[in-house]
PDB file of C-alpha atoms and ligand atoms in Angstrom:
ATOM      1  CA  UNK A   1       0.071  -0.121   0.155  1.00  0.00           C
ATOM      2  CA  UNK A   2       1.392   2.955  -0.219  1.00  0.00           C
ATOM      3  CA  UNK A   3       0.579   7.102   0.566  1.00  0.00           C
ATOM      4  CA  UNK A   4      -1.929   7.738  -1.951  1.00  0.00           C
ATOM      5  CA  UNK A   5      -4.317   4.545  -1.352  1.00  0.00           C
ATOM      6  CA  UNK A   6      -3.640   5.150   2.569  1.00  0.00           C
ATOM      7  CA  UNK A   7      -5.277   8.542   1.861  1.00  0.00           C
ATOM      8  CA  UNK A   8      -7.588   7.194  -0.549  1.00  0.00           C
ATOM      9  CA  UNK A   9      -9.033   5.030   1.756  1.00  0.00           C
ATOM     10  CA  UNK A  10      -9.494   7.367   5.078  1.00  0.00           C
ATOM     11  CA  UNK A  11     -11.340   9.610   2.457  1.00  0.00           C
ATOM     12  CA  UNK A  12     -13.349   6.490   2.376  1.00  0.00           C
ATOM     13  CA  UNK A  13     -14.048   6.449   5.825  1.00  0.00           C
ATOM     14  CA  UNK A  14     -14.256   9.919   6.536  1.00  0.00           C
ATOM     15  CA  UNK A  15     -16.632   9.880   3.706  1.00  0.00           C
ATOM     16  CA  UNK A  16     -18.659   7.399   5.285  1.00  0.00           C
ATOM     17  CA  UNK A  17     -18.426   7.663   9.035  1.00  0.00           C
ATOM     18  CA  UNK A  18     -16.924  11.407   9.608  1.00  0.00           C
ATOM     19  CA  UNK A  19     -18.832  14.439   7.746  1.00  0.00           C
ATOM     20  CA  UNK A  20     -17.095  17.262   7.468  1.00  0.00           C
ATOM     21  CA  UNK A  21     -18.868  20.483   8.824  1.00  0.00           C
ATOM     22  CA  UNK A  22     -17.851  24.032   8.562  1.00  0.00           C
ATOM     23  CA  UNK A  23     -16.164  25.027  12.171  1.00  0.00           C
ATOM     24  CA  UNK A  24     -13.494  22.493  11.499  1.00  0.00           C
ATOM     25  CA  UNK A  25     -13.402  23.125   7.697  1.00  0.00           C
ATOM     26  CA  UNK A  26     -12.745  26.621   9.313  1.00  0.00           C
ATOM     27  CA  UNK A  27     -10.392  25.820  11.579  1.00  0.00           C
ATOM     28  CA  UNK A  28      -8.080  23.888   9.220  1.00  0.00           C
ATOM     29  CA  UNK A  29      -8.909  27.023   6.133  1.00  0.00           C
ATOM     30  CA  UNK A  30      -7.250  29.224   9.422  1.00  0.00           C
ATOM     31  CA  UNK A  31      -4.248  27.188  10.396  1.00  0.00           C
ATOM     32  CA  UNK A  32      -3.186  26.755   6.423  1.00  0.00           C
ATOM     33  CA  UNK A  33      -3.725  31.072   5.997  1.00  0.00           C
ATOM     34  CA  UNK A  34      -1.586  31.221   9.275  1.00  0.00           C
ATOM     35  CA  UNK A  35       1.114  29.258   7.804  1.00  0.00           C
ATOM     36  CA  UNK A  36       0.879  26.365  10.373  1.00  0.00           C
ATOM     37  CA  UNK A  37       2.052  23.041   8.848  1.00  0.00           C
ATOM     38  CA  UNK A  38      -1.084  20.591   8.255  1.00  0.00           C
ATOM     39  CA  UNK A  39       0.026  18.162  11.491  1.00  0.00           C
ATOM     40  CA  UNK A  40      -3.167  18.253  12.551  1.00  0.00           C
ATOM     41  CA  UNK A  41      -4.951  14.959  13.104  1.00  0.00           C
ATOM     42  CA  UNK A  42      -6.829  13.426  10.898  1.00  0.00           C
ATOM     43  CA  UNK A  43     -11.025  13.648  10.728  1.00  0.00           C
ATOM     44  CA  UNK A  44     -11.275  10.127  11.738  1.00  0.00           C
ATOM     45  CA  UNK A  45      -8.450  10.136  14.482  1.00  0.00           C
ATOM     46  CA  UNK A  46     -10.442  13.298  15.574  1.00  0.00           C
ATOM     47  CA  UNK A  47     -13.472  11.538  15.769  1.00  0.00           C
ATOM     48  CA  UNK A  48     -11.857   8.905  17.634  1.00  0.00           C
ATOM     49  CA  UNK A  49     -10.495  11.462  20.374  1.00  0.00           C
ATOM     50  CA  UNK A  50     -13.922  12.520  20.606  1.00  0.00           C
ATOM     51  CA  UNK A  51     -15.476   8.767  20.839  1.00  0.00           C
ATOM     52  CA  UNK A  52     -12.672   8.232  23.727  1.00  0.00           C
ATOM     53  CA  UNK A  53     -13.702  11.545  25.472  1.00  0.00           C
ATOM     54  CA  UNK A  54     -17.724  10.700  25.516  1.00  0.00           C
ATOM     55  CA  UNK A  55     -17.149   7.580  26.435  1.00  0.00           C
ATOM     56  CA  UNK A  56     -15.703   7.865  29.736  1.00  0.00           C
ATOM     57  CA  UNK A  57     -17.547  11.063  30.068  1.00  0.00           C
ATOM     58  CA  UNK A  58     -14.779  13.601  30.593  1.00  0.00           C
ATOM     59  CA  UNK A  59     -15.513  16.718  32.217  1.00  0.00           C
ATOM     60  CA  UNK A  60     -12.179  18.160  31.918  1.00  0.00           C
ATOM     61  CA  UNK A  61      -9.559  17.751  29.593  1.00  0.00           C
ATOM     62  CA  UNK A  62      -6.690  18.944  28.897  1.00  0.00           C
ATOM     63  CA  UNK A  63      -4.337  19.293  25.394  1.00  0.00           C
ATOM     64  CA  UNK A  64      -0.970  19.846  25.579  1.00  0.00           C
ATOM     65  CA  UNK A  65       0.239  21.136  21.883  1.00  0.00           C
ATOM     66  CA  UNK A  66      -3.460  23.089  20.489  1.00  0.00           C
ATOM     67  CA  UNK A  67      -1.736  24.060  17.010  1.00  0.00           C
ATOM     68  CA  UNK A  68      -4.712  25.317  15.010  1.00  0.00           C
ATOM     69  CA  UNK A  69      -7.214  24.233  17.392  1.00  0.00           C
ATOM     70  CA  UNK A  70      -8.613  20.829  14.861  1.00  0.00           C
ATOM     71  CA  UNK A  71      -8.291  18.488  17.245  1.00  0.00           C
ATOM     72  CA  UNK A  72      -9.275  20.865  20.448  1.00  0.00           C
ATOM     73  CA  UNK A  73     -12.755  21.430  18.547  1.00  0.00           C
ATOM     74  CA  UNK A  74     -12.851  17.323  18.338  1.00  0.00           C
ATOM     75  CA  UNK A  75     -12.464  16.943  21.933  1.00  0.00           C
ATOM     76  CA  UNK A  76     -14.279  20.071  23.017  1.00  0.00           C
ATOM     77  CA  UNK A  77     -17.381  18.589  21.268  1.00  0.00           C
ATOM     78  CA  UNK A  78     -17.894  15.777  23.709  1.00  0.00           C
ATOM     79  CA  UNK A  79     -19.646  18.301  25.295  1.00  0.00           C
ATOM     80  CA  UNK A  80     -17.778  21.034  26.808  1.00  0.00           C
ATOM     81  CA  UNK A  81     -17.662  23.505  23.792  1.00  0.00           C
ATOM     82  CA  UNK A  82     -18.859  26.598  26.095  1.00  0.00           C
ATOM     83  CA  UNK A  83     -15.891  26.323  28.239  1.00  0.00           C
ATOM     84  CA  UNK A  84     -12.549  26.155  25.826  1.00  0.00           C
ATOM     85  CA  UNK A  85      -9.579  27.867  27.996  1.00  0.00           C
ATOM     86  CA  UNK A  86      -6.372  28.281  25.962  1.00  0.00           C
ATOM     87  CA  UNK A  87      -3.051  28.901  27.905  1.00  0.00           C
ATOM     88  CA  UNK A  88      -0.794  29.825  25.204  1.00  0.00           C
ATOM     89  CA  UNK A  89       3.109  29.517  25.921  1.00  0.00           C
ATOM     90  CA  UNK A  90       5.732  26.809  26.624  1.00  0.00           C
ATOM     91  CA  UNK A  91       3.892  23.955  28.073  1.00  0.00           C
ATOM     92  CA  UNK A  92       6.099  22.805  31.020  1.00  0.00           C
ATOM     93  CA  UNK A  93       5.721  26.101  32.434  1.00  0.00           C
ATOM     94  CA  UNK A  94       2.214  26.226  31.871  1.00  0.00           C
ATOM     95  CA  UNK A  95       1.782  22.660  33.365  1.00  0.00           C
ATOM     96  CA  UNK A  96       3.801  23.930  36.434  1.00  0.00           C
ATOM     97  CA  UNK A  97       1.062  26.964  36.852  1.00  0.00           C
ATOM     98  CA  UNK A  98      -1.797  24.481  36.585  1.00  0.00           C
ATOM     99  CA  UNK A  99      -0.544  22.666  38.845  1.00  0.00           C
ATOM    100  CA  UNK A 100       0.251  25.616  41.413  1.00  0.00           C
ATOM    101  CA  UNK A 101      -3.732  26.354  41.177  1.00  0.00           C
ATOM    102  CA  UNK A 102      -4.804  23.076  41.890  1.00  0.00           C
ATOM    103  CA  UNK A 103      -6.192  23.199  38.571  1.00  0.00           C
ATOM    104  CA  UNK A 104      -7.331  19.578  37.682  1.00  0.00           C
ATOM    105  CA  UNK A 105      -7.937  16.235  37.597  1.00  0.00           C
ATOM    106  CA  UNK A 106      -8.239  16.247  33.984  1.00  0.00           C
ATOM    107  CA  UNK A 107     -10.442  12.928  33.024  1.00  0.00           C
ATOM    108  CA  UNK A 108      -8.062  12.691  29.554  1.00  0.00           C
ATOM    109  CA  UNK A 109      -5.135  14.409  28.183  1.00  0.00           C
ATOM    110  CA  UNK A 110      -3.787  14.508  24.434  1.00  0.00           C
ATOM    111  CA  UNK A 111      -0.193  15.439  23.805  1.00  0.00           C
ATOM    112  CA  UNK A 112       0.374  16.050  21.188  1.00  0.00           C
ATOM    113  CA  UNK A 113       3.156  18.992  20.808  1.00  0.00           C
ATOM    114  CA  UNK A 114       7.113  19.167  20.588  1.00  0.00           C
ATOM    115  CA  UNK A 115       7.857  15.916  20.950  1.00  0.00           C
ATOM    116  CA  UNK A 116      11.130  16.576  22.658  1.00  0.00           C
ATOM    117  CA  UNK A 117       9.516  16.737  25.748  1.00  0.00           C
ATOM    118  CA  UNK A 118       7.071  13.929  25.609  1.00  0.00           C
ATOM    119  CA  UNK A 119       8.114  11.862  28.762  1.00  0.00           C
ATOM    120  CA  UNK A 120       7.714  15.313  30.701  1.00  0.00           C
ATOM    121  CA  UNK A 121       4.515  16.248  29.477  1.00  0.00           C
ATOM    122  CA  UNK A 122       3.493  12.611  30.219  1.00  0.00           C
ATOM    123  CA  UNK A 123       5.072  13.033  33.456  1.00  0.00           C
ATOM    124  CA  UNK A 124       2.853  15.949  33.886  1.00  0.00           C
ATOM    125  CA  UNK A 125      -0.318  14.344  32.514  1.00  0.00           C
ATOM    126  CA  UNK A 126       0.199  11.833  35.250  1.00  0.00           C
ATOM    127  CA  UNK A 127       0.340  14.083  38.238  1.00  0.00           C
ATOM    128  CA  UNK A 128      -2.674  16.201  36.558  1.00  0.00           C
ATOM    129  CA  UNK A 129      -4.780  13.282  36.737  1.00  0.00           C
ATOM    130  CA  UNK A 130      -6.462  10.470  38.950  1.00  0.00           C
ATOM    131  CA  UNK A 131      -7.194   6.767  38.917  1.00  0.00           C
ATOM    132  CA  UNK A 132      -9.209   6.249  36.033  1.00  0.00           C
ATOM    133  CA  UNK A 133      -7.802   8.991  33.588  1.00  0.00           C
ATOM    134  CA  UNK A 134      -6.947   8.486  30.086  1.00  0.00           C
ATOM    135  CA  UNK A 135      -3.812  10.028  28.789  1.00  0.00           C
ATOM    136  CA  UNK A 136      -3.400   9.435  24.711  1.00  0.00           C
ATOM    137  CA  UNK A 137      -0.185  10.717  23.353  1.00  0.00           C
ATOM    138  CA  UNK A 138      -0.114  11.278  19.035  1.00  0.00           C
ATOM    139  CA  UNK A 139       2.792  10.278  16.972  1.00  0.00           C
ATOM    140  CA  UNK A 140       4.949   7.791  18.301  1.00  0.00           C
ATOM    141  CA  UNK A 141       5.640   5.742  15.642  1.00  0.00           C
ATOM    142  CA  UNK A 142       7.141   8.647  13.126  1.00  0.00           C
ATOM    143  CA  UNK A 143       7.208   6.633  10.260  1.00  0.00           C
ATOM    144  CA  UNK A 144       9.235   3.679  12.135  1.00  0.00           C
ATOM    145  CA  UNK A 145      11.847   6.131  12.301  1.00  0.00           C
ATOM    146  CA  UNK A 146      11.247   5.417  16.429  1.00  0.00           C
ATOM    147  CA  UNK A 147      13.616   1.500  15.260  1.00  0.00           C
ATOM    148  CA  UNK A 148      15.554   3.427  13.078  1.00  0.00           C
ATOM    149  CA  UNK A 149      19.115   3.316  14.479  1.00  0.00           C
ATOM    150  CA  UNK A 150      20.572   6.071  12.098  1.00  0.00           C
ATOM    151  CA  UNK A 151      17.970   8.664  13.330  1.00  0.00           C
ATOM    152  CA  UNK A 152      19.088  10.631  16.322  1.00  0.00           C
ATOM    153  CA  UNK A 153      17.015  13.626  15.745  1.00  0.00           C
ATOM    154  CA  UNK A 154      15.705  15.212  18.801  1.00  0.00           C
ATOM    155  CA  UNK A 155      12.338  14.780  17.974  1.00  0.00           C
ATOM    156  CA  UNK A 156      12.846  11.005  17.340  1.00  0.00           C
ATOM    157  CA  UNK A 157      14.909  10.518  20.610  1.00  0.00           C
ATOM    158  CA  UNK A 158      11.901  12.357  22.186  1.00  0.00           C
ATOM    159  CA  UNK A 159       9.539   9.566  21.336  1.00  0.00           C
ATOM    160  CA  UNK A 160      11.773   7.390  22.124  1.00  0.00           C
ATOM    161  CA  UNK A 161      12.258   8.618  25.599  1.00  0.00           C
ATOM    162  CA  UNK A 162       8.731   8.352  26.518  1.00  0.00           C
ATOM    163  CA  UNK A 163       8.775   4.961  25.636  1.00  0.00           C
ATOM    164  CA  UNK A 164      11.646   4.037  27.992  1.00  0.00           C
ATOM    165  CA  UNK A 165       9.818   6.486  30.774  1.00  0.00           C
ATOM    166  CA  UNK A 166       6.291   4.628  30.395  1.00  0.00           C
ATOM    167  CA  UNK A 167       7.773   0.827  30.242  1.00  0.00           C
ATOM    168  CA  UNK A 168       8.797   1.685  33.909  1.00  0.00           C
ATOM    169  CA  UNK A 169       5.951   3.793  35.189  1.00  0.00           C
ATOM    170  CA  UNK A 170       3.748   1.478  37.035  1.00  0.00           C
ATOM    171  CA  UNK A 171       0.912   3.948  37.581  1.00  0.00           C
ATOM    172  CA  UNK A 172      -0.621   3.817  33.871  1.00  0.00           C
ATOM    173  CA  UNK A 173      -1.696   0.569  31.730  1.00  0.00           C
ATOM    174  CA  UNK A 174      -0.444   1.525  28.101  1.00  0.00           C
ATOM    175  CA  UNK A 175      -0.632   0.688  24.783  1.00  0.00           C
ATOM    176  CA  UNK A 176       0.475   2.007  21.322  1.00  0.00           C
ATOM    177  CA  UNK A 177      -0.988   1.440  17.953  1.00  0.00           C
ATOM    178  CA  UNK A 178       0.572   1.699  14.369  1.00  0.00           C
ATOM    179  CA  UNK A 179      -1.985   3.510  11.972  1.00  0.00           C
ATOM    180  CA  UNK A 180      -1.612   4.698   8.158  1.00  0.00           C
ATOM    181  CA  UNK A 181      -3.672   7.111   6.633  1.00  0.00           C
ATOM    182  CA  UNK A 182      -4.141  10.261   5.340  1.00  0.00           C
ATOM    183  CA  UNK A 183      -0.887  11.455   7.595  1.00  0.00           C
ATOM    184  CA  UNK A 184       0.878   8.779   6.453  1.00  0.00           C
ATOM    185  CA  UNK A 185       2.280   5.975   8.619  1.00  0.00           C
ATOM    186  CA  UNK A 186       2.636   6.964  12.462  1.00  0.00           C
ATOM    187  CA  UNK A 187       0.423   6.251  15.837  1.00  0.00           C
ATOM    188  CA  UNK A 188      -0.670   6.958  19.289  1.00  0.00           C
ATOM    189  CA  UNK A 189      -0.487   5.731  22.571  1.00  0.00           C
ATOM    190  CA  UNK A 190      -3.225   5.284  24.978  1.00  0.00           C
ATOM    191  CA  UNK A 191      -3.012   5.021  28.894  1.00  0.00           C
ATOM    192  CA  UNK A 192      -4.939   4.746  31.509  1.00  0.00           C
ATOM    193  CA  UNK A 193      -3.961   5.913  35.348  1.00  0.00           C
ATOM    194  CA  UNK A 194      -4.464   2.784  37.459  1.00  0.00           C
ATOM    195  CA  UNK A 195      -3.324   4.663  40.934  1.00  0.00           C
ATOM    196  CA  UNK A 196      -4.447   8.260  42.261  1.00  0.00           C
ATOM    197  CA  UNK A 197      -0.973   9.428  41.931  1.00  0.00           C
TER     198      UNK A 197
HETATM  199  C1  DHB B   1       4.700  16.622  13.739  1.00  0.00           C
HETATM  200  C2  DHB B   1       3.896  16.696  14.840  1.00  0.00           C
HETATM  201  C3  DHB B   1       2.453  16.552  14.849  1.00  0.00           C
HETATM  202  O1  DHB B   1       2.497  16.367  15.640  1.00  0.00           O
HETATM  203  C4  DHB B   1       2.063  15.600  14.389  1.00  0.00           C
HETATM  204  O2  DHB B   1       0.655  14.930  14.284  1.00  0.00           O
HETATM  205  C5  DHB B   1       2.932  15.055  12.899  1.00  0.00           C
HETATM  206  C6  DHB B   1       4.086  15.449  11.984  1.00  0.00           C
HETATM  207  C7  DHB B   1       5.666  16.745  12.910  1.00  0.00           C
HETATM  208  O3  DHB B   1       6.870  17.750  14.090  1.00  0.00           O
HETATM  209  O4  DHB B   1       6.610  16.772  11.789  1.00  0.00           O
HETATM  210 MG1   MG B   2       0.463  15.119  16.165  1.00  0.00          MG
END
């Protein structure tokens, strides 16, 4: 299978199951107009995030890395669209402030920011969780870059560090799944927080 076929199948899936709507389309257009890279989640993945949030009855969601808010809209439409709060700035600073403010616990955290800090973000996500919270991490495969020994760039290393960290983290039960589609070959991890952090 080629990228072209993966994209066509994603189009088929979305055509049947994930109707596009003007607000999501407008977010993508605004992202493009602002010169943001087209690295938003695919529509069927956005819907998956929404289904996961709805299935756990999430009332409080943390997204680390928002880009043009495409995934934010999917998550907010899990019944929270009237109360989105955006905090702009280096996420590690924001996370530390959230903890100081006693914000949370969050029912679901979606980590989709710079990959270099993935394990730090994950550490914060656990801190800001409760037993039963979900933590989802995007881009944990990167076209297999994660196992490519010739890749030493910081963004791939950040993903590897994340695996090392979570493999030894007893507070979560976690898996990762490879995906192909309109955004290429990648994957996501889903963790369930199994103790009160
Ligand atoms: C990149 C980042 C993402 O979050 C993503 O979903 C795809 C690509 C990137 O930095 O290249
Ligand atoms: Mg991503």
